[in-house]
XYZ file of C-alpha atoms in Angstrom:
713
model
C -1.176 23.929 15.334
C 2.316 24.170 13.793
C 2.498 25.628 9.930
C 2.870 24.705 7.194
C 6.777 25.877 5.937
C 6.199 28.873 3.455
C 8.719 27.824 -0.338
C 10.966 25.782 -1.032
C 13.646 27.050 0.718
C 12.272 26.836 4.091
C 10.651 23.031 3.614
C 14.625 21.991 3.262
C 15.695 23.893 6.220
C 12.763 21.855 8.043
C 13.993 18.382 6.150
C 17.413 18.748 7.871
C 16.251 19.798 10.837
C 13.729 17.003 11.153
C 17.670 14.645 10.079
C 19.480 16.356 11.907
C 17.668 15.465 15.134
C 16.539 11.883 13.849
C 20.895 11.243 13.117
C 22.836 13.983 15.905
C 22.451 11.328 18.890
C 24.324 8.475 17.448
C 27.148 10.960 15.777
C 30.685 10.772 17.066
C 31.135 14.372 16.556
C 32.022 17.211 19.071
C 30.006 19.893 16.870
C 26.698 20.587 18.031
C 22.550 19.989 17.221
C 22.460 22.934 14.909
C 25.995 22.897 13.906
C 25.533 19.661 12.685
C 21.715 21.159 10.954
C 24.477 23.209 9.151
C 26.541 20.204 7.604
C 23.824 18.331 6.990
C 21.711 20.991 4.646
C 24.073 20.980 1.432
C 23.537 17.658 1.620
C 18.934 17.466 2.105
C 19.595 20.154 -1.613
C 21.448 17.836 -3.341
C 18.718 15.629 -2.492
C 16.077 17.783 -3.030
C 17.341 18.840 -6.852
C 18.262 15.280 -7.010
C 14.431 14.650 -5.910
C 13.150 16.912 -8.933
C 16.108 16.754 -11.888
C 14.830 15.080 -14.838
C 17.507 12.560 -15.204
C 17.954 10.284 -12.714
C 20.945 10.837 -11.175
C 22.323 7.655 -9.114
C 25.466 9.191 -8.222
C 23.467 12.144 -6.088
C 22.620 9.633 -3.408
C 25.496 7.828 -3.646
C 27.926 11.675 -1.925
C 25.710 12.140 -0.190
C 25.460 8.757 1.243
C 29.690 9.621 1.710
C 29.514 12.499 2.938
C 27.498 10.859 6.309
C 30.679 8.911 6.740
C 33.434 12.050 5.989
C 30.774 13.881 8.673
C 30.930 10.933 11.612
C 28.542 9.592 11.132
C 29.575 6.312 10.966
C 27.084 3.879 13.562
C 25.004 1.348 11.734
C 22.276 3.487 12.946
C 23.053 6.571 11.475
C 22.528 5.118 8.075
C 18.827 4.007 8.402
C 17.574 6.484 10.873
C 18.755 8.706 7.668
C 17.124 6.487 5.219
C 14.304 5.870 7.450
C 13.463 9.906 7.493
C 14.523 10.221 3.505
C 11.785 7.750 2.759
C 9.749 9.559 5.458
C 9.518 13.335 4.711
C 11.877 13.801 1.515
C 9.099 14.157 -1.030
C 6.142 15.558 1.219
C 9.144 18.903 2.014
C 11.086 18.831 -1.282
C 8.036 17.083 -3.489
C 6.721 20.178 -4.736
C 3.457 19.066 -6.927
C 5.397 16.268 -9.479
C 3.594 13.865 -9.496
C 3.383 11.571 -5.868
C 4.095 8.220 -7.583
C 7.490 9.013 -9.596
C 8.789 11.157 -6.470
C 7.764 7.734 -4.667
C 10.200 5.542 -6.719
C 12.778 7.962 -7.209
C 13.314 8.749 -3.561
C 13.520 5.125 -3.094
C 16.239 4.955 -5.547
C 18.309 7.649 -4.102
C 17.607 5.160 -0.424
C 19.220 2.567 -2.666
C 22.196 5.231 -3.245
C 22.553 6.823 -0.335
C 23.123 2.785 1.367
C 25.853 1.618 -0.904
C 27.394 4.964 -0.972
C 27.927 5.114 2.901
C 28.488 1.110 2.505
C 31.499 2.165 0.800
C 32.575 5.047 2.474
C 32.797 2.786 5.575
C 34.336 -0.206 4.163
C 37.399 2.041 2.459
C 37.787 3.558 6.363
C 38.287 0.422 7.338
C 40.560 -0.452 4.953
C 42.208 2.175 5.756
C 42.165 1.304 9.958
C 43.038 -2.573 8.850
C 45.398 -1.313 6.892
C 46.765 0.514 10.269
C 46.165 -2.237 12.313
C 48.386 -4.953 9.819
C 51.369 -2.597 10.180
C 50.867 -2.194 13.872
C 50.741 -5.111 14.268
C 53.448 -6.277 11.220
C 56.022 -4.438 13.632
C 54.881 -5.676 16.945
C 56.082 -9.439 15.155
C 59.070 -8.510 13.724
C 60.006 -6.635 17.264
C 58.863 -10.076 18.664
C 62.370 -11.321 18.056
C 64.061 -8.432 19.447
C 62.165 -6.591 22.429
C 59.149 -9.282 22.421
C 57.806 -7.976 26.645
C 57.674 -4.222 25.232
C 55.943 -5.042 21.652
C 53.916 -7.860 23.412
C 52.479 -4.611 25.255
C 52.024 -2.615 22.599
C 50.776 -5.136 19.698
C 47.267 -6.287 22.321
C 46.985 -2.684 22.894
C 45.821 -2.017 19.311
C 43.961 -6.018 19.045
C 42.034 -5.228 21.748
C 40.533 -2.134 21.719
C 40.281 -2.311 18.009
C 36.619 -1.649 16.413
C 36.515 -4.812 13.424
C 36.944 -8.213 14.786
C 40.209 -9.437 14.853
C 41.380 -13.006 14.808
C 44.862 -14.876 14.118
C 45.162 -18.300 13.074
C 49.024 -20.438 12.413
C 49.289 -21.829 8.448
C 47.631 -25.155 8.805
C 44.556 -22.540 10.449
C 44.204 -22.805 13.501
C 43.246 -20.572 14.639
C 45.844 -18.382 17.564
C 43.962 -15.564 19.167
C 40.612 -13.221 18.707
C 40.027 -10.743 19.948
C 36.603 -9.960 21.495
C 34.515 -8.126 18.646
C 35.663 -10.837 16.097
C 33.868 -13.303 19.615
C 30.602 -10.630 20.383
C 29.547 -11.108 16.020
C 29.357 -14.980 16.202
C 28.698 -15.066 19.851
C 30.853 -17.864 20.596
C 33.300 -18.116 24.215
C 37.250 -17.566 22.696
C 37.701 -21.198 23.180
C 34.918 -21.689 21.736
C 36.586 -19.584 18.467
C 39.991 -21.549 19.646
C 39.091 -25.041 18.823
C 37.728 -23.994 14.994
C 40.657 -24.990 11.845
C 39.660 -21.288 9.604
C 39.655 -24.152 6.469
C 36.036 -25.589 8.513
C 34.060 -21.201 7.560
C 32.947 -22.753 4.264
C 29.310 -21.165 3.655
C 27.405 -21.675 0.668
C 27.877 -17.956 -1.100
C 31.399 -18.095 -1.000
C 32.597 -16.290 -3.814
C 34.632 -18.560 -6.076
C 37.975 -17.523 -5.520
C 37.613 -17.336 -2.079
C 39.729 -20.400 -1.130
C 41.920 -19.734 -4.079
C 43.836 -16.681 -2.918
C 43.078 -18.089 0.274
C 45.001 -21.413 -0.525
C 47.796 -18.968 -2.170
C 48.240 -17.007 0.633
C 49.192 -19.493 3.224
C 51.623 -20.964 0.759
C 53.794 -17.559 0.798
C 52.829 -16.269 -3.300
C 50.693 -12.803 -2.053
C 50.487 -10.913 1.387
C 46.608 -10.135 1.487
C 43.775 -10.480 -0.313
C 39.483 -8.980 0.642
C 36.949 -10.051 -0.616
C 33.492 -10.661 1.161
C 32.206 -13.442 3.160
C 28.805 -14.790 5.027
C 29.951 -17.460 7.878
C 27.474 -19.160 9.896
C 26.837 -18.213 13.907
C 26.458 -21.323 15.782
C 22.519 -20.504 16.129
C 22.031 -21.036 11.840
C 21.743 -17.501 11.935
C 24.269 -15.765 9.321
C 26.704 -13.400 9.472
C 27.838 -11.321 6.182
C 31.327 -9.341 6.381
C 34.012 -7.858 4.385
C 36.948 -10.211 5.202
C 40.647 -8.948 4.339
C 43.411 -11.754 5.435
C 47.075 -10.309 5.804
C 50.243 -12.795 5.719
C 52.439 -12.229 9.097
C 56.221 -13.318 7.656
C 58.887 -13.974 11.235
C 62.597 -12.271 10.905
C 63.652 -13.769 8.018
C 60.975 -13.280 5.826
C 59.141 -16.938 5.631
C 55.515 -17.498 6.402
C 54.506 -17.535 9.805
C 51.147 -16.429 10.691
C 47.582 -14.892 9.102
C 45.524 -12.783 11.017
C 42.446 -11.605 9.844
C 40.697 -7.776 9.807
C 36.127 -8.773 9.746
C 34.166 -6.317 9.318
C 30.353 -6.903 9.692
C 28.469 -5.215 7.194
C 24.839 -8.331 8.153
C 22.070 -5.311 8.523
C 23.952 -2.711 5.620
C 23.380 -5.329 3.365
C 19.506 -6.681 5.096
C 18.530 -2.297 4.853
C 19.930 -2.239 1.016
C 18.138 -5.910 0.328
C 15.090 -4.429 1.125
C 15.518 -1.105 -0.841
C 16.455 -3.352 -3.873
C 13.006 -5.159 -3.187
C 11.598 -2.366 -3.032
C 12.529 -0.639 -5.485
C 11.961 -2.976 -8.605
C 8.759 -4.651 -6.831
C 5.216 -2.947 -7.425
C 3.949 -2.016 -3.726
C -0.017 -3.155 -4.584
C 1.163 -6.800 -5.860
C 4.823 -7.958 -4.958
C 5.120 -8.676 -8.486
C 8.934 -7.236 -9.832
C 7.776 -3.974 -10.912
C 8.687 -2.169 -14.270
C 12.437 -1.496 -12.848
C 12.263 -4.690 -12.452
C 10.990 -6.612 -16.328
C 13.142 -4.506 -18.065
C 16.453 -5.680 -16.445
C 15.524 -9.502 -16.741
C 14.134 -9.287 -20.139
C 17.508 -6.568 -21.426
C 19.656 -9.961 -19.745
C 16.903 -12.183 -21.748
C 17.283 -10.348 -25.352
C 21.271 -10.401 -24.282
C 21.303 -14.268 -24.466
C 24.253 -16.579 -26.606
C 23.587 -17.582 -29.716
C 20.211 -20.763 -29.869
C 18.808 -18.958 -26.925
C 15.115 -17.493 -28.070
C 12.369 -15.614 -25.207
C 8.703 -15.007 -25.333
C 6.266 -12.084 -24.270
C 3.037 -11.275 -23.101
C 1.459 -8.191 -22.385
C -1.325 -8.263 -20.551
C -3.756 -5.205 -20.147
C -7.733 -6.274 -18.446
C -10.562 -5.774 -20.756
C -13.119 -3.446 -18.955
C -11.119 -2.413 -16.412
C -11.409 0.976 -15.971
C -15.800 0.245 -15.396
C -14.459 -1.846 -12.616
C -12.929 1.503 -10.731
C -15.449 3.780 -12.049
C -18.227 2.020 -10.562
C -16.721 -0.204 -7.634
C -13.820 2.393 -6.523
C -10.144 1.884 -6.791
C -10.283 -0.010 -3.241
C -11.383 -2.326 -4.845
C -9.955 -2.469 -8.463
C -7.140 -2.012 -6.487
C -8.058 -5.968 -4.304
C -8.828 -7.273 -7.532
C -5.558 -6.608 -8.844
C -3.730 -8.220 -6.510
C -6.143 -11.643 -7.350
C -5.411 -11.153 -10.846
C -1.537 -10.622 -9.816
C -0.976 -13.805 -7.584
C -3.107 -16.386 -10.314
C -0.739 -14.959 -12.895
C 1.723 -16.046 -10.702
C 0.892 -19.444 -10.822
C 1.005 -19.224 -14.660
C 4.787 -18.165 -14.100
C 6.707 -20.607 -12.502
C 8.609 -22.950 -14.897
C 12.417 -21.876 -15.106
C 13.069 -19.313 -17.313
C 9.114 -17.585 -16.422
C 8.328 -14.785 -14.460
C 5.525 -12.234 -14.424
C 5.981 -8.432 -13.645
C 2.942 -5.157 -13.385
C 4.128 -2.759 -15.315
C 1.327 -0.445 -14.159
C -1.963 0.259 -14.072
C -3.976 -2.631 -15.225
C -1.081 -4.199 -17.834
C 0.886 -7.445 -16.463
C 3.881 -8.918 -17.885
C 4.696 -12.323 -18.272
C 7.814 -13.291 -19.594
C 9.819 -16.300 -21.269
C 13.174 -17.842 -21.881
C 14.819 -20.797 -23.198
C 15.785 -22.412 -26.291
C 11.363 -23.389 -27.493
C 9.482 -20.976 -26.293
C 7.536 -20.968 -29.348
C 5.442 -23.985 -28.779
C 5.750 -22.339 -24.585
C 5.008 -18.991 -24.907
C 1.620 -20.044 -26.660
C 1.121 -22.329 -23.529
C 2.044 -19.632 -20.986
C -0.299 -16.899 -22.363
C -3.442 -19.773 -22.546
C -2.940 -20.348 -18.887
C -2.985 -16.761 -18.147
C -6.655 -16.435 -19.581
C -7.530 -19.485 -17.963
C -6.553 -18.650 -15.622
C -8.444 -15.915 -15.943
C -11.704 -17.674 -16.550
C -13.218 -18.194 -12.855
C -14.971 -15.061 -11.425
C -12.602 -12.209 -8.342
C -14.838 -11.997 -5.565
C -14.643 -9.113 -4.679
C -17.295 -7.091 -1.305
C -19.473 -9.969 -2.225
C -20.319 -9.066 -5.653
C -18.069 -11.369 -8.270
C -15.965 -10.186 -10.391
C -15.989 -11.784 -14.799
C -11.970 -10.644 -14.973
C -11.288 -10.785 -19.528
C -8.095 -9.663 -20.794
C -5.843 -8.877 -24.306
C -2.697 -10.839 -24.378
C -0.212 -9.325 -27.600
C 2.037 -12.538 -27.605
C 5.988 -11.645 -28.975
C 8.782 -14.225 -29.894
C 11.807 -14.647 -31.651
C 15.685 -15.020 -30.903
C 17.312 -13.576 -28.635
C 19.893 -10.772 -29.876
C 18.350 -9.197 -32.595
C 15.304 -6.420 -31.039
C 15.836 -4.569 -27.960
C 13.304 -4.078 -24.426
C 11.714 -1.329 -26.104
C 11.330 -2.598 -29.522
C 10.224 -5.463 -28.058
C 7.306 -3.807 -25.092
C 6.298 -1.771 -28.524
C 5.647 -4.437 -30.238
C 3.840 -6.708 -27.630
C 1.474 -3.598 -26.390
C 0.945 -3.358 -29.860
C 0.061 -6.649 -30.679
C -2.568 -6.240 -27.316
C -4.367 -3.007 -28.669
C -4.857 -5.124 -32.197
C -6.177 -7.636 -29.601
C -8.665 -5.799 -27.828
C -9.479 -4.301 -31.417
C -11.003 -7.724 -32.259
C -13.287 -8.266 -28.688
C -10.779 -8.624 -26.540
C -10.441 -11.722 -24.361
C -8.218 -13.634 -26.775
C -4.252 -13.250 -27.444
C -2.726 -12.155 -30.892
C 0.805 -13.347 -32.329
C 3.059 -9.763 -33.531
C 2.887 -9.322 -37.101
C 6.416 -7.024 -38.667
C 3.651 -5.794 -41.194
C 0.950 -4.413 -38.611
C 3.886 -2.865 -36.135
C 4.477 -0.936 -38.999
C 1.571 0.101 -40.073
C 0.379 0.148 -36.585
C 3.698 3.076 -35.658
C 3.443 4.514 -39.269
C 0.181 5.490 -37.792
C 1.036 6.420 -34.308
C 3.454 8.847 -35.949
C 1.053 10.283 -38.497
C -1.260 10.587 -35.540
C 1.475 12.980 -33.575
C 2.103 15.125 -36.810
C -1.843 15.163 -37.329
C -1.765 18.646 -35.168
C 1.348 20.527 -36.543
C 1.440 19.360 -39.987
C -2.071 21.789 -40.224
C 0.114 24.293 -38.820
C 2.644 24.099 -41.166
C 0.339 24.503 -43.880
C 0.868 20.565 -45.549
C -2.473 19.935 -46.450
C -4.045 21.159 -49.702
C -6.798 20.154 -51.720
C -7.514 18.748 -55.153
C -10.561 18.982 -57.322
C -12.782 15.682 -59.125
C -15.759 17.560 -61.557
C -18.927 16.649 -60.553
C -20.701 16.501 -64.276
C -24.269 16.827 -65.954
C -25.419 13.354 -67.231
C -27.663 14.698 -69.525
C -25.575 16.982 -71.503
C -22.460 16.480 -69.589
C -21.678 20.273 -68.200
C -19.677 20.314 -65.842
C -21.197 21.791 -62.432
C -19.121 21.335 -60.051
C -16.373 19.959 -58.057
C -15.666 18.211 -55.401
C -13.290 19.082 -52.534
C -11.163 15.899 -51.300
C -8.139 16.747 -48.985
C -4.417 15.171 -49.385
C -1.982 15.476 -47.032
C 1.870 16.008 -48.385
C 3.663 14.372 -46.009
C 7.751 15.271 -45.704
C 8.612 11.789 -45.324
C 5.813 9.742 -46.958
C 4.596 12.036 -49.727
C 0.798 12.774 -50.370
C -0.994 10.329 -48.210
C -5.081 10.600 -49.561
C -8.544 11.442 -47.143
C -8.395 7.473 -46.039
C -4.560 6.850 -44.872
C -5.758 10.186 -41.578
C -9.201 11.178 -41.873
C -9.642 8.747 -38.809
C -7.095 9.679 -37.299
C -8.639 13.733 -36.968
C -11.746 11.374 -36.720
C -9.765 9.771 -33.692
C -7.533 13.051 -32.108
C -11.050 15.669 -32.610
C -8.133 17.348 -34.765
C -11.403 16.558 -38.050
C -13.121 19.623 -36.201
C -9.908 22.150 -37.546
C -9.178 20.339 -40.120
C -12.605 20.299 -41.617
C -13.468 23.936 -41.039
C -10.150 25.125 -43.080
C -11.231 22.531 -45.755
C -14.693 24.129 -46.200
C -13.801 27.216 -46.038
C -10.214 26.138 -49.171
C -13.248 25.127 -50.389
C -15.824 28.756 -50.255
C -13.675 30.945 -51.364
C -12.387 28.701 -54.520
C -16.028 28.455 -55.040
C -15.636 32.553 -55.384
C -13.895 32.245 -58.138
C -15.489 30.507 -59.850
C -17.827 32.275 -60.459
C -16.414 35.035 -60.768
C -15.181 32.608 -63.495
C -18.090 31.054 -64.407
C -21.178 33.263 -63.454
C -22.662 33.606 -67.055
C -22.206 30.116 -68.375
C -25.621 28.854 -69.222
C -26.372 25.733 -68.164
C -25.683 27.501 -64.116
C -23.510 28.450 -61.585
C -20.540 25.882 -60.382
C -20.852 24.260 -56.728
C -18.276 22.890 -53.707
C -19.452 19.564 -52.241
C -17.826 19.654 -48.879
C -17.414 16.233 -47.157
C -18.941 16.433 -43.473
C -17.641 13.493 -41.363
C -19.661 12.143 -38.076
C -17.635 13.874 -35.888
C -17.806 17.660 -37.627
C -21.904 16.307 -37.228
C -21.999 16.358 -33.830
C -19.532 19.358 -33.082
C -22.408 22.281 -32.149
C -20.614 25.234 -34.492
C -20.861 23.892 -36.441
C -24.052 25.733 -38.145
C -22.431 28.673 -37.085
C -18.940 27.970 -38.674
C -20.495 27.266 -41.550
C -22.141 30.716 -41.638
C -19.312 32.445 -40.715
C -17.312 31.303 -43.465
C -20.180 32.490 -46.068
C -20.711 34.881 -45.000
C -16.526 36.097 -45.453
C -15.880 35.060 -48.530
C -19.881 36.358 -49.922
C -20.205 32.770 -51.080
C -24.698 32.482 -51.264
C -25.792 29.480 -49.707
C -27.087 27.781 -53.519
C -23.219 27.417 -53.726
C -21.988 24.593 -51.344
C -24.022 21.470 -51.049
C -22.660 19.064 -47.457
C -21.978 15.210 -48.179
C -22.931 13.158 -45.066
C -22.984 9.361 -45.221
C -25.780 7.522 -44.774
C -23.765 5.175 -41.657
C -23.446 8.539 -39.903
C -27.316 9.516 -39.874
C -28.810 5.832 -39.721
C -31.143 6.563 -36.579
C -30.273 9.931 -35.985
C -33.112 12.209 -34.128
C -33.748 15.029 -34.056
C -30.675 16.514 -32.048
C -28.476 15.229 -34.252
C -30.379 16.353 -37.835
C -30.469 19.539 -36.840
C -27.830 21.615 -37.902
C -28.690 20.003 -40.668
C -32.084 21.768 -40.992
C -30.925 24.688 -40.346
C -28.450 24.970 -43.057
C -30.860 23.117 -45.868
C -33.002 25.680 -44.599
C -30.531 28.438 -45.167
C -30.118 27.198 -49.062
C -26.812 25.218 -48.267
C -27.722 21.319 -50.736
C -27.617 18.400 -48.351
C -26.298 14.963 -50.027
C -26.807 11.518 -48.396
C -23.246 10.291 -49.859
C -22.158 5.868 -50.399
C -26.763 5.013 -50.475
C -26.620 2.212 -50.209
C -24.469 0.953 -47.573
C -26.211 1.493 -44.726
C -28.925 -0.153 -44.733
C -31.017 2.554 -43.500
C -34.936 2.170 -43.873
C -35.883 4.168 -47.584
C -38.948 5.036 -46.173
C -36.510 7.010 -43.642
C -35.344 9.146 -46.736
C -38.769 12.206 -46.373
C -37.459 12.742 -42.619
C -33.472 13.389 -43.970
C -33.513 16.761 -44.720
C -31.526 15.553 -47.860
C -31.721 16.668 -51.352
C -28.863 14.340 -53.499
C -28.248 11.238 -53.255
C -24.978 9.688 -54.149
C -25.238 6.550 -55.292
C -22.198 4.408 -54.015
C -20.330 2.804 -56.072
C -20.812 -0.971 -56.167
C -24.311 -0.159 -57.047
C -22.941 0.526 -60.984
C -19.259 -1.312 -61.279
C -21.015 -3.696 -63.490
C -22.293 -1.676 -65.949
C -18.371 -0.785 -66.519
C -19.135 -3.002 -69.804
C -22.292 -4.483 -72.037
C -24.685 -5.448 -71.454
C -24.393 -4.686 -67.660
C -25.988 -6.642 -65.134
C -30.130 -7.221 -65.293
C -30.368 -6.759 -61.038
C -27.867 -3.961 -60.865
C -30.504 -1.795 -64.043
C -33.352 -2.840 -61.740
C -31.836 -2.158 -57.981
C -30.517 1.809 -59.762
C -34.013 2.239 -61.699
C -35.838 1.573 -58.337
C -33.165 3.866 -56.688
C -33.476 6.919 -58.852
C -37.229 5.690 -59.645
C -37.386 6.628 -55.815
C -35.473 9.203 -55.530
C -37.205 11.346 -58.198
C -40.579 11.079 -55.983
C -39.003 12.443 -53.321
C -37.370 15.957 -55.119
C -33.688 14.587 -53.706
C -31.474 14.564 -57.378
C -29.135 11.479 -58.077
C -25.388 11.533 -58.345
C -23.453 8.757 -59.406
C -20.162 8.484 -57.916
C -17.068 5.779 -59.487
C -17.984 6.142 -63.726
C -14.864 4.518 -65.414
C -15.898 3.658 -68.381
C -18.146 6.111 -71.186
C -20.804 2.827 -71.486
C -21.595 3.495 -67.686
C -21.771 6.956 -68.848
C -24.329 6.805 -71.067
C -26.890 3.494 -68.642
C -27.088 5.366 -65.666
C -27.969 8.927 -68.165
C -30.972 6.570 -70.081
C -32.217 4.860 -65.620
C -32.637 9.204 -65.332
C -29.590 9.452 -62.820
C -28.679 13.090 -63.136
C -25.081 14.257 -62.226
C -21.709 11.576 -61.681
C -18.641 12.479 -60.993
C -15.816 9.220 -61.874
C -12.137 8.767 -63.828
C -13.974 8.406 -67.291
C -14.615 12.979 -67.268
C -11.221 13.654 -64.302
C -9.837 13.090 -62.251
C -9.324 14.856 -58.805
C -6.611 17.280 -58.980
C -6.094 21.104 -58.903
C -8.710 24.190 -59.429
C -7.088 25.404 -62.451
C -8.352 21.592 -63.823
C -11.697 22.796 -63.952
C -10.787 25.892 -65.264
C -9.870 23.765 -68.266
C -13.167 21.227 -68.215
C -15.331 24.821 -67.738
C -13.499 25.796 -71.458
C -14.036 23.381 -73.001
C -17.976 22.679 -71.648
C -18.916 26.611 -72.391
C -16.627 26.352 -75.489
C -19.469 23.133 -77.239
């Protein structure tokens, strides 16, 4: 068993050794195989560096291809063996621990660049040889008039010994002479070739200028021209060539003959096409890949005035479940079937389907009327997914969410269009999936803002961009200030002050709510200590601080210990703290979820049930919850802002207060905005209240002012 090479340099040397062994037998060089390996080593190093570079550099691949020609690897077989070697071993020996799929894709692009560089260098070398041959032919033709016999032998030697195809014709296109290389390229006899006329050699892929250049040459208006041209062989196959045609003049300068020099590029062209296909198509499904799709999208967006585009961005619903339950092989077979169905949906001119990766596909349509066409395309895709797909004997139901973007060409970049489609697709998925949604610029802007806030959240806490405002809790019986609720704010550098509704859901989603909640708790408890030091002697009792707990914090295993540590570190008694938990977070809560709250309540921390009345919970369930305070949602008391209040709301609030007091629970009311509302709530027996009638959320100093007024009263 052969051991793997140890370090990167050993692996690089091993790659160069394999490369040299593959290519050396078809290389025209006087060097030994080991000397040839030393020539290839710096080329291997350059390929390795290009494979691992941060940004892909096609120039490195082209330079290596050109260097092969300089090293006399001019046989087409040398290029083919080189590319096979790079395809099989470059990632294996030089890829390191990088993403294998990405490295394979980059290796394919390097092979494409190498082939292009090899072709360019070989073409330049061939052109130099062609020029030398043409000069020899011109000299030979000029000397014919003076010394025919001596020059005929010289010209014939050059003519017959050349490795490229050479043919001579008169100005009417009648073929006069051809060499063996040209006959082998076309696969015909010299007699058959002489019966042909140059003007018969047309091909559908001829460049528009090909025959215009030919006419100019035979009229004597140009001396030569160079084109890439295809020819039909007698068996129907296509011969691709680099064709150079030169004009030969007589001793008096009059046009007399045309000389054609042909290099067979068929195999190289097929190789380039194969490499291009592999670089632009998905290996699993055969659909165009992300690279090809972006090229087409960029072309569509750059179309002229009056042109439009429509894009459908599809993501399969629940595909991860299929992969996890049935395995990735089954998932791959499912993707192949989905790809086939999607391809059948986009067959009209200007339509294409591509796979971006994973279970994400895109369909593009272009033209003047894409507003209607893109809706029809999305509907065809949804219908194509209706029929179950059979995988390993199982009938799998496939559904998808589609985001649609449509608009005029020339207004947005490909990245902007794809981002909008991606956002819209996730909007469709959030709405339940199995549907398509149209892009909405306002919704896009909100989603982009949310994404920006999400990415900025972690560093915002480190930079100290969060601060806390406090809203007083007032006793309805005597009007005294009993404490305050801590409300976190974010002073964003671009968006200004953001309320918790803008970032708390994002913090919940990312998990940052735990460190953020811990910071809010510690800052609030420290503030409570300062208030107690200032107002500890007020007869109404010490001030408390209310801090909100999110559902994510409730399930965090460190909740109790964090709270205990903060209280001990700040020297604050547990009865100075009230933790508020929304009613919806405790609906159906089991004993494991309630256990941390019970431990905190046993320590003396008050637990308040926030937004009570919005969670549709069983009122009898209150007996098992470790709460001591109900915070009545403002929706029950809004009608009390005016006199007289809605009698139904009065009865509901009266019933809730009676129930709470019978369970030894205090009642706090949110959203009190008028004196009439406060008075009515006092009459109904509510204990404390908060709202703009008393004070808006503000800095801790404002509570100091309110407390002083209260104490003076």
